[in-house]
Coordinates of C-alpha atoms and ligand atoms in Angstrom, one line a residue:
M1 CA -108.2 -36.9 30.7
R2 CA -111.1 -36.0 28.3
D3 CA -113.6 -38.6 27.0
Y4 CA -112.6 -38.1 23.5
L5 CA -109.0 -37.4 22.5
I6 CA -107.9 -35.7 19.2
A7 CA -104.4 -36.7 18.1
P8 CA -103.0 -34.7 15.1
S9 CA -100.5 -36.9 13.2
I10 CA -97.2 -34.9 12.6
L11 CA -96.8 -36.8 9.4
S12 CA -98.8 -34.3 7.6
A13 CA -97.3 -31.2 9.3
D14 CA -94.7 -28.9 7.8
F15 CA -91.6 -30.5 9.0
A16 CA -89.5 -27.4 8.4
R17 CA -91.7 -25.8 11.1
L18 CA -92.4 -28.8 13.3
G19 CA -92.3 -27.2 16.7
E20 CA -94.7 -24.4 15.6
E21 CA -96.9 -26.8 13.8
V22 CA -97.3 -29.0 16.9
K23 CA -97.9 -25.9 19.1
A24 CA -100.5 -24.6 16.7
A25 CA -102.3 -27.9 16.7
L26 CA -102.3 -28.0 20.6
D27 CA -103.3 -24.5 20.9
A28 CA -106.2 -25.3 18.6
D29 CA -107.5 -27.7 21.3
A30 CA -105.9 -31.1 20.2
D31 CA -105.0 -33.3 23.1
V32 CA -102.3 -35.6 22.1
V33 CA -99.4 -35.5 19.6
H34 CA -99.4 -38.5 17.3
F35 CA -95.8 -39.3 16.2
D36 CA -95.5 -41.8 13.3
V37 CA -92.2 -43.7 13.1
M38 CA -91.6 -45.5 9.8
D39 CA -88.4 -47.4 8.9
N40 CA -88.5 -48.2 5.1
H41 CA -88.5 -51.9 6.2
Y42 CA -91.8 -52.8 8.1
V43 CA -93.5 -50.1 6.0
P44 CA -92.3 -48.6 2.6
N45 CA -91.7 -45.0 4.0
L46 CA -89.1 -43.4 6.2
T47 CA -89.9 -40.7 8.7
V48 CA -88.4 -39.5 12.1
G49 CA -86.9 -41.1 15.1
P50 CA -86.3 -40.3 18.8
L51 CA -84.1 -37.2 18.2
V52 CA -87.2 -35.4 16.9
C53 CA -89.4 -36.6 19.8
E54 CA -86.8 -35.2 22.2
A55 CA -86.5 -32.0 20.1
L56 CA -90.3 -31.4 20.6
R57 CA -89.9 -31.9 24.3
K58 CA -87.2 -29.5 24.4
H59 CA -89.2 -27.1 22.4
G60 CA -91.7 -27.1 25.4
I61 CA -94.2 -29.6 24.1
D62 CA -95.7 -31.1 27.3
A63 CA -98.8 -32.8 25.9
P64 CA -98.8 -36.5 25.7
I65 CA -96.8 -37.8 22.8
D66 CA -98.3 -40.8 21.1
V67 CA -95.4 -42.8 19.4
H68 CA -96.7 -45.1 16.7
L69 CA -93.8 -47.4 15.8
M70 CA -94.0 -48.8 12.2
V71 CA -90.7 -50.5 12.5
R72 CA -89.0 -53.9 12.8
P73 CA -87.3 -54.8 15.1
V74 CA -89.2 -53.0 17.7
D75 CA -87.5 -53.3 21.2
R76 CA -84.4 -51.2 20.8
L77 CA -86.4 -48.2 19.6
V78 CA -88.7 -48.6 22.7
H79 CA -85.8 -47.8 24.8
D80 CA -84.9 -44.8 22.8
F81 CA -88.3 -43.3 22.6
A82 CA -88.9 -43.8 26.3
A83 CA -85.8 -41.8 26.9
A84 CA -86.9 -39.3 24.4
G85 CA -90.1 -38.4 26.3
A86 CA -92.8 -40.7 24.7
T87 CA -96.1 -41.1 26.7
F88 CA -97.7 -43.8 24.7
I89 CA -95.8 -46.3 22.5
S90 CA -97.6 -48.5 20.2
F91 CA -96.2 -51.2 17.9
H92 CA -97.5 -53.8 15.4
P93 CA -97.6 -57.4 16.7
E94 CA -96.3 -58.7 13.4
A95 CA -93.2 -56.6 13.9
S96 CA -92.2 -58.1 17.3
E97 CA -90.8 -61.6 17.9
H98 CA -92.2 -61.5 21.4
V99 CA -95.3 -59.4 21.8
D100 CA -95.7 -59.9 25.5
R101 CA -92.1 -59.0 26.1
T102 CA -92.4 -55.9 24.1
I103 CA -95.5 -54.7 26.0
G104 CA -93.8 -55.3 29.3
L105 CA -90.7 -53.4 28.2
I106 CA -92.8 -50.4 27.3
R107 CA -94.6 -50.5 30.7
D108 CA -91.2 -51.1 32.6
L109 CA -89.7 -48.0 30.9
G110 CA -92.6 -45.9 32.3
C111 CA -94.6 -45.5 29.1
R112 CA -98.1 -46.7 28.1
P113 CA -98.2 -49.6 25.8
G114 CA -100.3 -49.9 22.7
L115 CA -100.8 -52.6 20.1
A116 CA -101.5 -51.3 16.5
L117 CA -103.7 -53.6 14.3
N118 CA -103.4 -53.4 10.5
P119 CA -106.6 -53.6 8.4
A120 CA -106.1 -57.5 8.0
T121 CA -104.7 -58.3 11.5
P122 CA -107.3 -60.4 13.3
L123 CA -108.6 -59.6 16.7
E124 CA -106.9 -62.7 18.1
A125 CA -103.8 -60.4 18.4
L126 CA -105.7 -59.0 21.6
D127 CA -106.1 -62.6 23.1
Y128 CA -103.7 -62.5 26.2
T129 CA -102.5 -59.0 25.6
L130 CA -105.6 -56.6 26.0
D131 CA -105.6 -56.6 29.7
K132 CA -101.9 -55.4 29.6
L133 CA -102.5 -52.6 27.2
D134 CA -103.4 -48.9 27.8
L135 CA -104.2 -48.5 24.0
V136 CA -105.5 -50.3 21.0
L137 CA -104.7 -48.6 17.7
V138 CA -106.9 -49.7 14.9
M139 CA -105.4 -48.8 11.6
S140 CA -108.1 -47.8 9.2
V141 CA -105.7 -47.5 6.3
N142 CA -102.6 -49.7 5.6
P143 CA -99.7 -48.2 7.4
G144 CA -97.1 -46.1 5.6
F145 CA -98.7 -43.0 4.2
G146 CA -101.0 -40.1 5.1
G147 CA -103.8 -39.0 3.1
Q148 CA -105.4 -42.5 2.3
A149 CA -109.0 -43.3 2.2
F150 CA -110.7 -44.7 5.3
I151 CA -111.4 -48.5 5.0
D152 CA -115.0 -48.9 6.1
S153 CA -114.7 -52.4 7.5
S154 CA -112.6 -50.9 10.2
L155 CA -115.8 -49.7 11.9
Q156 CA -117.0 -53.3 12.6
K157 CA -113.5 -54.0 14.1
V158 CA -113.7 -51.0 16.3
S159 CA -117.2 -52.2 17.6
A160 CA -115.8 -55.6 18.3
I161 CA -112.9 -54.3 20.1
R162 CA -115.1 -51.8 22.1
A163 CA -117.1 -54.8 23.3
R164 CA -114.0 -56.5 24.4
I165 CA -112.6 -53.5 26.3
D166 CA -116.0 -52.9 28.0
A167 CA -116.2 -56.6 29.0
L168 CA -112.8 -56.2 30.6
G169 CA -113.7 -52.9 32.1
A170 CA -115.6 -54.4 35.0
T171 CA -112.4 -56.0 36.3
S172 CA -109.8 -53.6 35.0
A173 CA -108.8 -50.6 37.1
R174 CA -107.0 -49.0 34.2
E175 CA -108.5 -47.2 31.1
I176 CA -107.8 -48.7 27.7
R177 CA -108.1 -46.2 25.0
L178 CA -109.5 -47.2 21.6
E179 CA -107.7 -45.2 18.8
V180 CA -108.5 -45.0 15.1
D181 CA -105.8 -44.0 12.7
G182 CA -106.1 -43.3 8.9
G183 CA -108.5 -41.4 6.9
V184 CA -110.3 -39.7 9.9
K185 CA -112.0 -36.6 8.8
P186 CA -114.7 -34.3 10.2
A187 CA -117.2 -36.0 8.0
N188 CA -116.6 -39.5 9.3
I189 CA -115.4 -39.0 12.8
G190 CA -119.0 -39.2 14.2
E191 CA -119.6 -42.7 13.0
I192 CA -116.2 -43.8 14.1
A193 CA -117.1 -42.5 17.7
R194 CA -120.4 -44.2 17.6
A195 CA -118.7 -47.5 16.7
G196 CA -116.8 -47.0 20.0
A197 CA -113.5 -45.2 19.4
D198 CA -112.4 -42.5 21.9
M199 CA -109.2 -41.5 20.4
F200 CA -108.8 -40.1 16.8
V201 CA -105.6 -39.6 14.8
A202 CA -105.9 -37.1 12.0
G203 CA -103.1 -36.0 9.9
S204 CA -104.1 -34.5 6.6
A205 CA -107.5 -33.5 7.9
I206 CA -105.9 -31.2 10.5
F207 CA -102.6 -30.1 9.1
H208 CA -103.9 -29.6 5.5
S209 CA -106.8 -27.5 6.6
D210 CA -106.4 -23.8 6.6
D211 CA -107.9 -23.3 10.2
Y212 CA -106.8 -25.9 12.8
P213 CA -109.1 -24.6 15.5
R214 CA -112.1 -24.7 13.2
T215 CA -111.4 -28.2 12.0
I216 CA -110.8 -29.6 15.5
A217 CA -114.0 -27.9 16.7
E218 CA -115.9 -29.4 13.9
M219 CA -114.5 -32.8 14.8
R220 CA -115.5 -32.3 18.4
N221 CA -119.0 -31.2 17.4
N222 CA -119.5 -34.2 15.1
I223 CA -118.4 -36.6 17.8
A224 CA -120.7 -35.0 20.4
A225 CA -123.7 -35.2 17.9
A226 CA -123.1 -38.7 17.0
V227 CA -122.7 -40.1 20.6
R228 CA -125.5 -38.0 22.2
Ligands
DX5_301 C1 -100.2 -44.0 8.5 C2 -100.1 -43.3 9.8 C3 -101.2 -42.2 10.1 C4 -101.2 -41.1 9.1 C5 -102.6 -40.8 9.1 O1 -99.4 -45.1 8.5 O2 -100.1 -44.2 10.9 O3 -101.0 -41.7 11.5 O4 -100.5 -40.0 9.5 O5 -102.9 -39.8 8.1 P1 -104.2 -39.3 7.6 O6 -105.0 -38.7 8.9 O7 -104.0 -38.2 6.6 O8 -105.0 -40.5 7.0
ZN302 ZN1 -100.1 -43.4 13.0

């Protein structure tokens, strides 16, 4: 896989043309499809479920699908999304009664587990879990909606998690991706990369732009300039 992954969030796509929108974003050199699942319970919004994930697979989407579960309870939907073709499945620790069990379930079902940390979730959520994860998803907005402003304190959090992942790196054979989700734009993606992120969710910045390839190229250029 590439060093830096761009993950367009379908939340800001035109849902009436979802298959074409996802193909267009991937053709524009995106790496991963970020798939936001909201239940009007854990977060105050309602989006899409496993049927839509499966429909994207049947439509020929073979890129990794990064399912971000903003739902409570978590475990039953893990089964459904694994069967629907998810690659990564992330969940919020506050939404699961047994975080370690949910991580194990995702892994056992053949998917790559991720833990999603809200802006106010302390890093202790990674104690005893980090070495079992393939992904840490740092929310840089409060979950529930696209188009919100990036919360600057997320940068410190990203740096702190980067240090923990790197410290583990010497002993861990697996890669652990550090993803930032919320308010990511071409203008701030460089400093987010410099803080240590290597996977970037962008919903409105990509799907509300009028030229997906240009926007994604600008993001990649700004990352490259920042980490040089
Ligand atoms: C918010 C979602 C995000 C959202 C990001 O709860 O998790 O993935 O789509 O949207 P933007 O990039 O517009 O902030
Ligand atoms: Zn998300």
